[in-house]
Amino acid sequence: MSIVTVQLGQCGNQVGHEVFSCLCRDLHGTHGLCSRRENQSYQDACKERFFWEEESGGLVARAVLVDMEPKVISQTLSMAARSGSWKYSEHSHFCQKQGSGNNWANGYSVHGPRHKEAIMDLVQKKAERCDRLGGFVTTMSMAGGTGSGLGAFVTQCLRDAFPSSFILNHIIWPYGTGEVIVQNYNSVLTLSHLYQSSDALLVHENDVIHKICAQLMNIKQISFRDVNQVIAHQLGSVFQPTHPAGGGSDYSRNPLGDLLEALVPHPEFKVLALRNIPQMPEDSLAYSTFSWPGLLKHLRQMLIANAKMEEGIDWQVRPPPPGSSISSHSTTKPLHFNTSIANLLILRGKDVHSVDLGSFQDPSLYTSWLKPQDAFHAWKTPRAFNKYEKSAALVSNSQFLLKPLDSVVGKAWNMFASKAYIHQYTKFGIEEEDFLDSFTTLEQVISSYTTL
Amino acid sequence: MTQSVVVQVGQCGNQVGCRFWDLALREHAAVNKKGIYDEALSSFFRNVDTRSGGDGPDIYKGKICSLKARALLIDMEEGVVNEILQGPLRDVFDSKQLITDVSGSGNNWAVGHKLYGCQYRENIVEKLRKMAEHCDCLQCFFIIHSMGGGTGSGLGTFVLNLLEDEFPEVYRFVTSVYPSGEDDVITSPYNSVLAMKELNEHADCVLPIENESLFDIVNKINQMMNSGKLGSTVKQNSLVTSSKGSAKTLQEKPFDAMNNIVANLLLNLTSSARFEGSLNMDLNEISMNLVPFPRLHYLVSSLTPLYTLADINVPSRRLDQMFSDAFSRDHQLIQADPKHSLYLACALLVRGNVQVSDLRRNIERLKPSLHFVSWNQEGWKTGLCSVPPVGHSHSLLALANNTCVKPTFIELKDRFMKLYKKKAHLHHYLQIDGMEQSCFSEAVSSLSDLIEEYNELDATKGGPRTDPSRLKIAI
């Protein structure tokens, strides 16, 4: 089954481009470390998911590019074409001239309805080109106007036009300080709207990725390109083909469906985090060796201590002792402990079938609603990813986003109380009641996750 | 890609505007090596085929034929505009883009606004419409004028009004040169306050400029050059005051250096809209992020660096110095000290070889020493444009919505009241048709209200005493 990606706004298009580049690089990489047959299966599965192949052998991404101003899209298209190994198809983009001015209302209420037909037409064409449609992934940031506002509108349109398809929103959470002044308003409006129409929200935080670049990748002068490449690597480690949980030698054909089934048991809880280790500069790779027990130990602690990367993990945090009450109220759980609803572990590389996953099946990691065997899934492939001999990715539905979400909602509320910038939104049709509705939705989400 | 139209009104407006077009050509020449008419150029220039004599159709793609500025030059006396049309830039301006008269406005806002406004209204609208037709997607009007005179101040604000009526969807950015205390035009306080009312009500964003600040910057640069320490190693065309490399080869006139600073301000402001970058900042984003309340749209600007040394290596220390300088008092383009007043919002537009980590590092470093309003503690808007200005490897434009504009306005009001109490020179204004005493009282009242809004913010730091309580969810 194939996935159609919709890249929205400057961020969405820049990140989307890096994702396809990463997938293609991995696809053609010679460090698969597995049998030729395995590699061939992997490549075929990857191609089916994300690309279609031209007669000449060139790969064309299954993507739609949308932006309200032309500079980024034209840059993205030409960079892809220059790569020589993949490109976007000729009729895959839609752009306008003026941009959304960082105004969610402009993106949602003005550009959305105005351009709905043209955009959905592009999406429809891409969907028809798939032998079997496996769902949609949209990439967008929350801080600006197009990715956030138009992105929310387009997600709604996707839901209306494809009611039984899977929709995953890949969201970039802005830096805490200063990309855009009204980013908290835009984020609140985006999240509350996406919650209604999306199946799951996969979140990448700029602050976290920035730290990874600084401390793990040792990059001195970090550019947005560096940040986007780390994001692309992490996303690739989830979406590249794997064997299904139950074993079997074929690659899984329904990545989005399987992901959602594993991680989103209840529609009130759809925020997903991604952690991927190891992460290091390419030239250090040759000198490093990894062991599965070591990797899993770190990953598990990262999960329960809510650490976002493999440095500075708080090893003091422990799950509550097994004898304590298994009620789902947080009073018995120690503070700082990150409770999970569900976890999905994806292992790629050498000796992957001999890994002991018991530590992740510990019931104390989870809420009481699901039995650990239902709350935890593992996908594997012996085919190494992106030159890492062994790599482990953890996608989790847990309390990880509570603090950032609470902070954004708090700041937005503070600003809203003073009515600052509201006139910019009402100008385009978003009223104070709409803001209040959004705040209410998100307070509900915060409350739900807090009382896990 | 969008287009912008520049409307330059009065002597000051036209002189600054002239420098702007000159430096704009220089900037595009440095970037556009192949002579192809591209989208970046189209934001300020049309490409016209002049072979068919005079007014050929526009050429949208392909080689550059003849570039015409998207500008409207308005002056009620002919001297300045004529000089421009005889100078090296004569081919850049379309002969139909001019509106001139003979006798000037006599430093009288009422003459500019009411008399000439009325007289030339249709002419102005017609010419603006023509220019708008040549634009694929017109995003913004830039008005350049001074506040103290008659034409720039009066007719300039009339045009502002007109733009709101005729083109309500298009942004209006106004660059206003405010008179200094020792201004030799006695009635400049009247003209300025009358103009302020119009700016309050009809502009989207105002960038106030004070001659004193420009003068100080020019002096600073000259001192540095003459001190002999660094003089020989400064790249001449990197000076923010320099015309080097532009069309102007004659000896520079006294105001040229100062006007170049303002021209550079406008170039930097629009750079991210014209050129690519990893984090674009378009003009509509500036208005969106920096104007929390409709009337508080006065932005204090600063440009750094003022010059670049010729050595290529730029250690990050120097980069950090650029950020620090942007917040220092002597780099601001008005006499104000934003560091010691309250920030409502701040924007940083960086050009050149600067990455997001440099930006973040400097924001973290500078944040503790700045006071932000309570509901906007992280009020930073940032933009990264890959193309640096001519002569530099990187540069920074800082725009601040800050209560430090208050003293400028208070002084203006004081000077106004000094004259108004005695009714000095009032008759010159009242004898103009359409002008009444109430115009004056309304204008000063509008200014007082504005000052009061800034006072409120300063007093309360923008917030209620305690944080507003959040919505509670019943479980």
Short mmCIF file of N, CA and C in Angstrom, two decimals, chain B residues 126-265:
data_model
loop_
_atom_site.label_atom_id
_atom_site.label_comp_id
_atom_site.label_asym_id
_atom_site.label_seq_id
_atom_site.Cartn_x
_atom_site.Cartn_y
_atom_site.Cartn_z
N GLU B 126 -5.56 57.66 -10.65
CA GLU B 126 -5.38 57.07 -11.99
C GLU B 126 -4.00 56.46 -12.13
N LYS B 127 -2.99 57.20 -11.68
CA LYS B 127 -1.64 56.69 -11.81
C LYS B 127 -1.41 55.45 -10.94
N LEU B 128 -1.99 55.46 -9.76
CA LEU B 128 -1.84 54.29 -8.89
C LEU B 128 -2.51 53.07 -9.50
N ARG B 129 -3.66 53.30 -10.07
CA ARG B 129 -4.37 52.17 -10.71
C ARG B 129 -3.54 51.58 -11.82
N LYS B 130 -2.92 52.44 -12.59
CA LYS B 130 -2.09 51.99 -13.70
C LYS B 130 -0.97 51.12 -13.18
N MET B 131 -0.36 51.59 -12.09
CA MET B 131 0.75 50.83 -11.53
C MET B 131 0.28 49.50 -10.97
N ALA B 132 -0.89 49.51 -10.35
CA ALA B 132 -1.41 48.27 -9.79
C ALA B 132 -1.71 47.26 -10.90
N GLU B 133 -2.15 47.79 -12.05
CA GLU B 133 -2.43 46.88 -13.17
C GLU B 133 -1.19 46.17 -13.66
N HIS B 134 -0.06 46.85 -13.51
CA HIS B 134 1.17 46.21 -13.96
C HIS B 134 1.68 45.17 -12.99
N CYS B 135 0.99 45.04 -11.84
CA CYS B 135 1.44 44.08 -10.84
C CYS B 135 0.59 42.83 -10.88
N ASP B 136 1.28 41.71 -10.82
CA ASP B 136 0.62 40.42 -10.79
C ASP B 136 -0.11 40.23 -9.46
N CYS B 137 0.57 40.61 -8.40
CA CYS B 137 0.02 40.45 -7.05
C CYS B 137 0.61 41.55 -6.18
N LEU B 138 -0.11 42.67 -6.10
CA LEU B 138 0.42 43.81 -5.36
C LEU B 138 0.22 43.59 -3.87
N GLN B 139 1.32 43.60 -3.11
CA GLN B 139 1.19 43.30 -1.69
C GLN B 139 1.28 44.55 -0.81
N CYS B 140 2.13 45.51 -1.22
CA CYS B 140 2.43 46.57 -0.27
C CYS B 140 2.73 47.89 -0.95
N PHE B 141 2.27 48.98 -0.34
CA PHE B 141 2.68 50.31 -0.75
C PHE B 141 3.67 50.83 0.28
N PHE B 142 4.79 51.35 -0.19
CA PHE B 142 5.72 52.01 0.72
C PHE B 142 5.61 53.51 0.49
N ILE B 143 5.31 54.24 1.53
CA ILE B 143 5.28 55.70 1.40
C ILE B 143 6.51 56.24 2.10
N ILE B 144 7.23 57.13 1.39
CA ILE B 144 8.40 57.75 2.01
C ILE B 144 8.15 59.25 2.04
N HIS B 145 8.25 59.84 3.22
CA HIS B 145 7.99 61.28 3.32
C HIS B 145 8.56 61.82 4.62
N SER B 146 8.54 63.15 4.74
CA SER B 146 8.91 63.71 6.03
C SER B 146 7.65 64.28 6.66
N MET B 147 7.72 64.46 7.96
CA MET B 147 6.54 64.88 8.71
C MET B 147 6.48 66.39 8.89
N GLY B 148 7.64 67.05 8.76
CA GLY B 148 7.70 68.44 9.19
C GLY B 148 7.31 69.47 8.15
N GLY B 149 7.28 69.05 6.88
CA GLY B 149 7.04 70.03 5.83
C GLY B 149 5.58 70.13 5.44
N GLY B 150 5.36 70.48 4.17
CA GLY B 150 3.99 70.65 3.72
C GLY B 150 3.55 69.57 2.75
N THR B 151 4.40 69.30 1.76
CA THR B 151 4.02 68.31 0.75
C THR B 151 4.10 66.90 1.29
N GLY B 152 5.30 66.54 1.75
CA GLY B 152 5.48 65.17 2.25
C GLY B 152 4.49 64.88 3.36
N SER B 153 4.35 65.85 4.24
CA SER B 153 3.50 65.66 5.40
C SER B 153 2.02 65.69 5.03
N GLY B 154 1.61 66.75 4.33
CA GLY B 154 0.19 66.91 4.02
C GLY B 154 -0.26 66.04 2.87
N LEU B 155 0.36 66.20 1.72
CA LEU B 155 -0.05 65.43 0.56
C LEU B 155 0.28 63.95 0.76
N GLY B 156 1.39 63.71 1.44
CA GLY B 156 1.79 62.32 1.72
C GLY B 156 0.72 61.59 2.51
N THR B 157 0.20 62.22 3.55
CA THR B 157 -0.83 61.55 4.35
C THR B 157 -2.16 61.53 3.61
N PHE B 158 -2.36 62.48 2.69
CA PHE B 158 -3.56 62.39 1.86
C PHE B 158 -3.51 61.13 1.01
N VAL B 159 -2.33 60.88 0.44
CA VAL B 159 -2.17 59.68 -0.38
C VAL B 159 -2.39 58.43 0.47
N LEU B 160 -1.93 58.46 1.70
CA LEU B 160 -2.13 57.32 2.61
C LEU B 160 -3.61 57.01 2.75
N ASN B 161 -4.38 58.05 2.99
CA ASN B 161 -5.83 57.93 3.10
C ASN B 161 -6.45 57.31 1.86
N LEU B 162 -5.99 57.84 0.76
CA LEU B 162 -6.47 57.42 -0.55
C LEU B 162 -6.18 55.95 -0.79
N LEU B 163 -4.98 55.53 -0.39
CA LEU B 163 -4.60 54.13 -0.57
C LEU B 163 -5.53 53.22 0.21
N GLU B 164 -5.91 53.67 1.41
CA GLU B 164 -6.80 52.83 2.20
C GLU B 164 -8.16 52.72 1.53
N ASP B 165 -8.62 53.83 0.95
CA ASP B 165 -9.92 53.79 0.28
C ASP B 165 -9.91 52.96 -0.98
N GLU B 166 -8.88 53.20 -1.81
CA GLU B 166 -8.88 52.57 -3.13
C GLU B 166 -8.30 51.16 -3.14
N PHE B 167 -7.36 50.88 -2.25
CA PHE B 167 -6.71 49.57 -2.25
C PHE B 167 -6.72 49.02 -0.82
N PRO B 168 -7.89 48.74 -0.25
CA PRO B 168 -7.92 48.38 1.17
C PRO B 168 -7.15 47.11 1.51
N GLU B 169 -6.98 46.20 0.52
CA GLU B 169 -6.32 44.93 0.83
C GLU B 169 -4.81 45.02 0.83
N VAL B 170 -4.28 46.12 0.33
CA VAL B 170 -2.83 46.21 0.18
C VAL B 170 -2.23 46.87 1.42
N TYR B 171 -1.11 46.32 1.91
CA TYR B 171 -0.50 46.87 3.12
C TYR B 171 0.09 48.25 2.86
N ARG B 172 0.09 49.06 3.90
CA ARG B 172 0.65 50.41 3.80
C ARG B 172 1.76 50.58 4.84
N PHE B 173 3.00 50.56 4.35
CA PHE B 173 4.14 50.77 5.24
C PHE B 173 4.64 52.18 5.01
N VAL B 174 4.77 52.95 6.08
CA VAL B 174 5.17 54.35 5.91
C VAL B 174 6.51 54.59 6.58
N THR B 175 7.44 55.17 5.83
CA THR B 175 8.72 55.57 6.42
C THR B 175 8.65 57.07 6.61
N SER B 176 8.61 57.51 7.87
CA SER B 176 8.40 58.93 8.14
C SER B 176 9.61 59.54 8.81
N VAL B 177 10.09 60.65 8.23
CA VAL B 177 11.22 61.32 8.86
C VAL B 177 10.67 62.40 9.77
N TYR B 178 10.93 62.27 11.06
CA TYR B 178 10.39 63.21 12.03
C TYR B 178 11.33 64.39 12.21
N PRO B 179 10.78 65.58 12.46
CA PRO B 179 11.64 66.75 12.60
C PRO B 179 12.35 66.74 13.95
N SER B 180 13.53 67.33 13.97
CA SER B 180 14.24 67.39 15.23
C SER B 180 13.83 68.65 15.98
N GLY B 181 14.29 68.77 17.20
CA GLY B 181 13.93 69.92 18.01
C GLY B 181 14.38 71.23 17.40
N GLU B 182 15.57 71.19 16.76
CA GLU B 182 16.08 72.45 16.21
C GLU B 182 15.70 72.61 14.75
N ASP B 183 14.61 72.03 14.36
CA ASP B 183 14.19 72.11 12.97
C ASP B 183 13.99 73.56 12.57
N ASP B 184 14.45 73.93 11.37
CA ASP B 184 14.33 75.34 11.00
C ASP B 184 12.96 75.69 10.44
N VAL B 185 12.10 74.72 10.32
CA VAL B 185 10.73 75.02 9.89
C VAL B 185 9.89 75.24 11.14
N ILE B 186 9.43 76.47 11.30
CA ILE B 186 8.77 76.81 12.57
C ILE B 186 7.50 76.03 12.78
N THR B 187 6.81 75.79 11.69
CA THR B 187 5.50 75.13 11.82
C THR B 187 5.60 73.62 11.77
N SER B 188 6.82 73.08 11.87
CA SER B 188 6.93 71.62 11.75
C SER B 188 6.15 70.87 12.82
N PRO B 189 6.02 71.39 14.06
CA PRO B 189 5.20 70.66 15.03
C PRO B 189 3.75 70.54 14.56
N TYR B 190 3.18 71.62 14.00
CA TYR B 190 1.81 71.53 13.50
C TYR B 190 1.71 70.46 12.43
N ASN B 191 2.61 70.56 11.46
CA ASN B 191 2.56 69.63 10.34
C ASN B 191 2.68 68.19 10.83
N SER B 192 3.60 67.97 11.77
CA SER B 192 3.84 66.61 12.24
C SER B 192 2.64 66.05 12.99
N VAL B 193 2.06 66.86 13.86
CA VAL B 193 0.94 66.33 14.66
C VAL B 193 -0.27 66.09 13.77
N LEU B 194 -0.50 66.99 12.82
CA LEU B 194 -1.62 66.78 11.90
C LEU B 194 -1.39 65.50 11.09
N ALA B 195 -0.14 65.27 10.72
CA ALA B 195 0.17 64.05 9.96
C ALA B 195 0.05 62.82 10.84
N MET B 196 0.43 62.94 12.11
CA MET B 196 0.39 61.79 13.02
C MET B 196 -1.00 61.20 13.09
N LYS B 197 -2.00 62.08 13.10
CA LYS B 197 -3.38 61.57 13.21
C LYS B 197 -3.66 60.63 12.03
N GLU B 198 -3.20 61.06 10.86
CA GLU B 198 -3.43 60.22 9.69
C GLU B 198 -2.67 58.90 9.79
N LEU B 199 -1.44 58.98 10.30
CA LEU B 199 -0.66 57.75 10.44
C LEU B 199 -1.32 56.81 11.44
N ASN B 200 -1.84 57.39 12.52
CA ASN B 200 -2.50 56.57 13.53
C ASN B 200 -3.64 55.78 12.93
N GLU B 201 -4.39 56.47 12.07
CA GLU B 201 -5.64 55.86 11.61
C GLU B 201 -5.51 55.05 10.33
N HIS B 202 -4.53 55.35 9.49
CA HIS B 202 -4.56 54.73 8.18
C HIS B 202 -3.34 53.90 7.79
N ALA B 203 -2.29 53.94 8.61
CA ALA B 203 -1.10 53.17 8.24
C ALA B 203 -1.15 51.79 8.89
N ASP B 204 -0.57 50.79 8.22
CA ASP B 204 -0.43 49.48 8.84
C ASP B 204 0.79 49.45 9.73
N CYS B 205 1.90 50.00 9.22
CA CYS B 205 3.13 50.06 10.01
C CYS B 205 3.83 51.37 9.72
N VAL B 206 4.38 51.98 10.76
CA VAL B 206 5.16 53.20 10.54
C VAL B 206 6.57 52.98 11.04
N LEU B 207 7.56 53.38 10.21
CA LEU B 207 8.95 53.30 10.66
C LEU B 207 9.43 54.73 10.87
N PRO B 208 9.39 55.22 12.09
CA PRO B 208 9.82 56.61 12.31
C PRO B 208 11.35 56.72 12.23
N ILE B 209 11.80 57.80 11.63
CA ILE B 209 13.23 58.06 11.49
C ILE B 209 13.49 59.47 12.00
N GLU B 210 14.61 59.67 12.70
CA GLU B 210 14.94 61.04 13.09
C GLU B 210 16.28 61.41 12.50
N ASN B 211 16.36 62.61 11.91
CA ASN B 211 17.59 63.05 11.27
C ASN B 211 18.77 63.02 12.21
N GLU B 212 18.52 63.39 13.47
CA GLU B 212 19.60 63.41 14.45
C GLU B 212 20.30 62.07 14.53
N SER B 213 19.49 60.99 14.53
CA SER B 213 20.09 59.66 14.66
C SER B 213 20.90 59.30 13.43
N LEU B 214 20.35 59.66 12.27
CA LEU B 214 21.07 59.38 11.03
C LEU B 214 22.39 60.14 11.03
N PHE B 215 22.31 61.37 11.47
CA PHE B 215 23.47 62.24 11.51
C PHE B 215 24.54 61.64 12.43
N ASP B 216 24.11 61.19 13.61
CA ASP B 216 25.04 60.58 14.55
C ASP B 216 25.73 59.36 13.96
N ILE B 217 24.94 58.56 13.23
CA ILE B 217 25.52 57.35 12.64
C ILE B 217 26.57 57.73 11.60
N VAL B 218 26.22 58.72 10.78
CA VAL B 218 27.17 59.15 9.75
C VAL B 218 28.46 59.64 10.41
N ASN B 219 28.31 60.42 11.46
CA ASN B 219 29.50 60.92 12.17
C ASN B 219 30.34 59.81 12.74
N LYS B 220 29.65 58.85 13.32
CA LYS B 220 30.34 57.72 13.91
C LYS B 220 31.21 57.02 12.88
N ILE B 221 30.63 56.82 11.71
CA ILE B 221 31.36 56.13 10.66
C ILE B 221 32.53 56.97 10.20
N ASN B 222 32.29 58.28 10.01
CA ASN B 222 33.38 59.14 9.57
C ASN B 222 34.52 59.17 10.56
N GLN B 223 34.16 59.25 11.82
CA GLN B 223 35.19 59.26 12.86
C GLN B 223 36.01 58.01 12.79
N MET B 224 35.33 56.90 12.65
CA MET B 224 36.00 55.61 12.64
C MET B 224 36.92 55.52 11.43
N MET B 225 36.43 56.05 10.29
CA MET B 225 37.24 56.00 9.07
C MET B 225 38.47 56.88 9.20
N ASN B 226 38.25 58.06 9.80
CA ASN B 226 39.35 59.02 9.84
C ASN B 226 40.35 58.76 10.95
N SER B 227 39.94 57.96 11.90
CA SER B 227 40.83 57.73 13.01
C SER B 227 42.07 56.98 12.58
N GLY B 228 42.00 56.44 11.36
CA GLY B 228 43.19 55.79 10.82
C GLY B 228 43.36 54.38 11.30
N LYS B 229 42.66 54.03 12.36
CA LYS B 229 42.86 52.68 12.90
C LYS B 229 42.37 51.63 11.91
N LEU B 230 41.14 51.85 11.48
CA LEU B 230 40.56 50.80 10.63
C LEU B 230 40.28 51.30 9.23
N GLY B 231 40.50 52.59 9.03
CA GLY B 231 40.08 53.21 7.78
C GLY B 231 40.44 52.44 6.53
N SER B 232 41.68 51.99 6.45
CA SER B 232 42.10 51.39 5.19
C SER B 232 41.53 50.00 4.98
N THR B 233 41.07 49.38 6.02
CA THR B 233 40.64 48.01 5.81
C THR B 233 39.13 47.86 5.72
N VAL B 234 38.43 49.00 5.73
CA VAL B 234 36.97 48.88 5.61
C VAL B 234 36.58 48.74 4.15
N LYS B 235 35.67 47.85 3.87
CA LYS B 235 35.19 47.70 2.50
C LYS B 235 34.27 48.88 2.21
N GLN B 236 34.67 49.70 1.25
CA GLN B 236 33.96 50.94 1.00
C GLN B 236 32.48 50.75 0.68
N ASN B 237 32.20 49.74 -0.09
CA ASN B 237 30.79 49.61 -0.49
C ASN B 237 29.94 48.96 0.59
N SER B 238 30.58 48.62 1.74
CA SER B 238 29.80 48.00 2.80
C SER B 238 29.23 49.03 3.75
N LEU B 239 29.71 50.25 3.65
CA LEU B 239 29.21 51.26 4.57
C LEU B 239 27.72 51.45 4.35
N VAL B 240 27.00 51.49 5.45
CA VAL B 240 25.55 51.63 5.31
C VAL B 240 25.19 53.00 4.75
N THR B 241 26.22 53.88 4.73
CA THR B 241 25.97 55.22 4.22
C THR B 241 26.48 55.43 2.81
N SER B 242 27.06 54.36 2.24
CA SER B 242 27.79 54.59 1.00
C SER B 242 26.96 54.38 -0.26
N SER B 243 27.32 55.12 -1.29
CA SER B 243 26.68 54.93 -2.60
C SER B 243 27.61 54.22 -3.54
N LYS B 244 28.73 53.73 -3.03
CA LYS B 244 29.75 53.17 -3.92
C LYS B 244 29.22 51.98 -4.70
N GLY B 245 29.49 51.99 -5.97
CA GLY B 245 29.04 50.88 -6.80
C GLY B 245 27.67 51.13 -7.39
N SER B 246 27.05 52.20 -6.98
CA SER B 246 25.72 52.49 -7.53
C SER B 246 25.87 53.43 -8.72
N ALA B 247 24.74 53.83 -9.24
CA ALA B 247 24.79 54.64 -10.46
C ALA B 247 25.35 56.03 -10.20
N LYS B 248 25.27 56.45 -8.97
CA LYS B 248 25.63 57.83 -8.66
C LYS B 248 27.13 57.97 -8.61
N THR B 249 27.67 58.67 -9.58
CA THR B 249 29.12 58.82 -9.57
C THR B 249 29.55 60.22 -9.19
N LEU B 250 28.61 61.16 -9.20
CA LEU B 250 28.97 62.53 -8.85
C LEU B 250 29.27 62.62 -7.36
N GLN B 251 29.81 63.73 -7.00
CA GLN B 251 30.12 63.92 -5.59
C GLN B 251 28.85 63.82 -4.76
N GLU B 252 28.97 63.18 -3.66
CA GLU B 252 27.77 62.97 -2.86
C GLU B 252 27.30 64.25 -2.21
N LYS B 253 26.00 64.41 -2.20
CA LYS B 253 25.43 65.59 -1.55
C LYS B 253 25.32 65.33 -0.06
N PRO B 254 25.18 66.41 0.71
CA PRO B 254 25.23 66.25 2.18
C PRO B 254 24.24 65.24 2.73
N PHE B 255 23.04 65.20 2.21
CA PHE B 255 22.08 64.29 2.82
C PHE B 255 22.19 62.87 2.29
N ASP B 256 23.02 62.67 1.30
CA ASP B 256 23.07 61.36 0.66
C ASP B 256 23.44 60.25 1.63
N ALA B 257 24.45 60.51 2.46
CA ALA B 257 24.88 59.46 3.39
C ALA B 257 23.73 59.08 4.32
N MET B 258 23.05 60.09 4.82
CA MET B 258 21.94 59.81 5.74
C MET B 258 20.80 59.09 5.01
N ASN B 259 20.53 59.52 3.81
CA ASN B 259 19.44 58.90 3.06
C ASN B 259 19.75 57.47 2.67
N ASN B 260 21.03 57.20 2.48
CA ASN B 260 21.41 55.82 2.16
C ASN B 260 21.04 54.87 3.29
N ILE B 261 21.14 55.37 4.51
CA ILE B 261 20.79 54.51 5.66
C ILE B 261 19.32 54.10 5.55
N VAL B 262 18.48 55.09 5.26
CA VAL B 262 17.05 54.78 5.17
C VAL B 262 16.78 53.84 3.99
N ALA B 263 17.50 54.07 2.90
CA ALA B 263 17.34 53.21 1.72
C ALA B 263 17.71 51.77 2.08
N ASN B 264 18.80 51.62 2.83
CA ASN B 264 19.22 50.28 3.24
C ASN B 264 18.20 49.65 4.16
N LEU B 265 17.57 50.47 4.98
CA LEU B 265 16.52 49.95 5.86
C LEU B 265 15.43 49.28 5.04
#
